Amino acid sequence: MRSRREDYSESTRSALVNSAVELFTKRGYAGTSLDEVAKRARVTKGALYHHFSGKQALFEAAFAQVESGVFGRLEEIMDGPEPPWERALRGLREFISSCLDPAYQRIAIHEAPVVMGWERWREAEDRASFGLIRSSLEDLIEAGEVDSVPVEITARLLFGALSSAATEIASSPDPKKVGAQVEGVIVQLLTRVRRTGEPA
């Protein structure tokens, strides 16, 4: 049984992270103060420091929440009952849809590489996305949808392409248009390497 204190502590942390996500999305890391986060979460600044050592630790928690939401939706698709090809296309569309989300754009794509440092951000992205790309590719090969290729390097190339696509979408004055273009190009490329040659 969880104690009332544990429940309160978890709800306080959750309120702080939710507030941080909202404020970092709206104002960015530099434009957000810890006082504002605590005020929006309706807790004291002391309570904030009980859970987080500082602004960067809070940002990393906000980043983890945004990333885990995207990862959870993609994982659900990749574990779904559809054939591997359909799962891959659905996963691609869900990823592009995530790139249109203001919180994911601002926190995960624009701010995280700067705040966390490129290397740590890349490691986090690796843990969240790369494994799904690799397993999806393995499923496509095993199902005979695409020719056998070196999985690790091919997955890395796909991962790099999708990371670049995310940046293009998030940086565009018309993200929906660029997202549709990205989807069209990647689906066209995937269709060309598909063994059956069937349209997507």
mmCIF file of C-alpha atoms in Angstrom, residues 55-157:
data_model
loop_
_atom_site.group_PDB
_atom_site.id
_atom_site.type_symbol
_atom_site.label_atom_id
_atom_site.label_comp_id
_atom_site.label_asym_id
_atom_site.label_seq_id
_atom_site.Cartn_x
_atom_site.Cartn_y
_atom_site.Cartn_z
ATOM 1 C CA LYS A 55 16.108 24.276 -13.691
ATOM 2 C CA GLN A 56 18.014 21.831 -15.887
ATOM 3 C CA ALA A 57 16.839 18.817 -13.859
ATOM 4 C CA LEU A 58 13.270 20.071 -14.202
ATOM 5 C CA PHE A 59 13.734 20.566 -17.937
ATOM 6 C CA GLU A 60 15.053 17.015 -18.295
ATOM 7 C CA ALA A 61 11.962 15.702 -16.507
ATOM 8 C CA ALA A 62 9.755 17.717 -18.876
ATOM 9 C CA PHE A 63 11.734 16.367 -21.837
ATOM 10 C CA ALA A 64 11.354 12.790 -20.544
ATOM 11 C CA GLN A 65 7.591 13.237 -20.208
ATOM 12 C CA VAL A 66 7.195 14.596 -23.737
ATOM 13 C CA GLU A 67 9.471 11.891 -25.180
ATOM 14 C CA SER A 68 7.772 9.068 -23.295
ATOM 15 C CA GLY A 69 4.386 10.147 -24.630
ATOM 16 C CA VAL A 70 5.627 9.921 -28.218
ATOM 17 C CA PHE A 71 7.517 6.692 -27.545
ATOM 18 C CA GLY A 72 4.461 5.096 -25.914
ATOM 19 C CA ARG A 73 2.254 5.824 -28.916
ATOM 20 C CA LEU A 74 4.870 4.543 -31.362
ATOM 21 C CA GLU A 75 5.520 1.425 -29.296
ATOM 22 C CA GLU A 76 1.802 0.647 -29.224
ATOM 23 C CA ILE A 77 1.673 0.862 -33.027
ATOM 24 C CA MET A 78 4.796 -1.268 -33.485
ATOM 25 C CA ASP A 79 3.394 -3.940 -31.156
ATOM 26 C CA GLY A 80 0.027 -3.889 -32.921
ATOM 27 C CA PRO A 81 -1.658 -6.711 -34.844
ATOM 28 C CA GLU A 82 -1.214 -5.260 -38.347
ATOM 29 C CA PRO A 83 1.356 -6.634 -40.826
ATOM 30 C CA PRO A 84 4.857 -5.086 -40.511
ATOM 31 C CA TRP A 85 4.403 -2.850 -43.574
ATOM 32 C CA GLU A 86 1.213 -1.288 -42.210
ATOM 33 C CA ARG A 87 2.785 -0.848 -38.788
ATOM 34 C CA ALA A 88 5.795 0.914 -40.343
ATOM 35 C CA LEU A 89 3.572 3.347 -42.255
ATOM 36 C CA ARG A 90 1.371 3.998 -39.219
ATOM 37 C CA GLY A 91 4.465 4.563 -37.099
ATOM 38 C CA LEU A 92 5.829 7.040 -39.635
ATOM 39 C CA ARG A 93 2.553 8.977 -39.672
ATOM 40 C CA GLU A 94 2.387 9.030 -35.882
ATOM 41 C CA PHE A 95 5.958 10.309 -35.665
ATOM 42 C CA ILE A 96 5.199 13.115 -38.137
ATOM 43 C CA SER A 97 2.060 13.948 -36.184
ATOM 44 C CA SER A 98 4.190 14.185 -33.022
ATOM 45 C CA CYS A 99 6.516 16.618 -34.814
ATOM 46 C CA LEU A 100 3.521 18.932 -35.264
ATOM 47 C CA ASP A 101 2.889 19.021 -31.510
ATOM 48 C CA PRO A 102 4.146 22.351 -30.055
ATOM 49 C CA ALA A 103 5.516 20.721 -26.876
ATOM 50 C CA TYR A 104 7.515 18.131 -28.809
ATOM 51 C CA GLN A 105 8.755 20.771 -31.254
ATOM 52 C CA ARG A 106 9.922 23.242 -28.625
ATOM 53 C CA ILE A 107 11.174 20.921 -25.882
ATOM 54 C CA ALA A 108 12.435 17.786 -27.641
ATOM 55 C CA ILE A 109 13.608 19.207 -30.970
ATOM 56 C CA HIS A 110 14.646 22.838 -30.405
ATOM 57 C CA GLU A 111 15.578 23.198 -26.735
ATOM 58 C CA ALA A 112 16.851 19.784 -25.611
ATOM 59 C CA PRO A 113 20.057 19.649 -27.727
ATOM 60 C CA VAL A 114 21.089 23.032 -26.285
ATOM 61 C CA VAL A 115 19.994 22.544 -22.666
ATOM 62 C CA MET A 116 21.111 18.922 -22.294
ATOM 63 C CA GLY A 117 24.050 19.070 -24.677
ATOM 64 C CA TRP A 118 24.000 17.373 -28.057
ATOM 65 C CA GLU A 119 25.565 14.114 -26.866
ATOM 66 C CA ARG A 120 23.181 13.509 -23.952
ATOM 67 C CA TRP A 121 20.197 14.506 -26.068
ATOM 68 C CA ARG A 122 21.278 12.106 -28.815
ATOM 69 C CA GLU A 123 21.649 9.287 -26.287
ATOM 70 C CA ALA A 124 18.127 9.967 -25.013
ATOM 71 C CA GLU A 125 16.752 10.014 -28.556
ATOM 72 C CA ASP A 126 18.612 6.789 -29.239
ATOM 73 C CA ARG A 127 16.959 5.077 -26.288
ATOM 74 C CA ALA A 128 13.527 6.358 -27.244
ATOM 75 C CA SER A 129 13.423 5.999 -31.030
ATOM 76 C CA PHE A 130 16.313 4.038 -32.471
ATOM 77 C CA GLY A 131 15.253 0.690 -31.017
ATOM 78 C CA LEU A 132 11.798 1.027 -32.563
ATOM 79 C CA ILE A 133 13.259 1.822 -35.987
ATOM 80 C CA ARG A 134 15.615 -1.150 -35.787
ATOM 81 C CA SER A 135 12.917 -3.595 -34.675
ATOM 82 C CA SER A 136 10.539 -2.325 -37.365
ATOM 83 C CA LEU A 137 13.223 -2.858 -39.997
ATOM 84 C CA GLU A 138 13.917 -6.358 -38.676
ATOM 85 C CA ASP A 139 10.192 -7.151 -38.902
ATOM 86 C CA LEU A 140 10.033 -5.905 -42.505
ATOM 87 C CA ILE A 141 13.027 -8.048 -43.485
ATOM 88 C CA GLU A 142 11.687 -11.120 -41.677
ATOM 89 C CA ALA A 143 8.295 -10.719 -43.370
ATOM 90 C CA GLY A 144 10.001 -10.496 -46.770
ATOM 91 C CA GLU A 145 8.701 -6.964 -47.339
ATOM 92 C CA VAL A 146 12.181 -5.581 -48.058
ATOM 93 C CA ASP A 147 15.489 -7.164 -49.048
ATOM 94 C CA SER A 148 17.909 -8.178 -46.349
ATOM 95 C CA VAL A 149 20.211 -5.264 -45.490
ATOM 96 C CA PRO A 150 22.718 -4.607 -42.694
ATOM 97 C CA VAL A 151 20.189 -3.796 -39.965
ATOM 98 C CA GLU A 152 22.293 -1.609 -37.682
ATOM 99 C CA ILE A 153 23.667 0.764 -40.330
ATOM 100 C CA THR A 154 20.364 0.937 -42.224
ATOM 101 C CA ALA A 155 18.476 1.716 -39.021
ATOM 102 C CA ARG A 156 21.060 4.411 -38.202
ATOM 103 C CA LEU A 157 20.563 6.002 -41.636
#
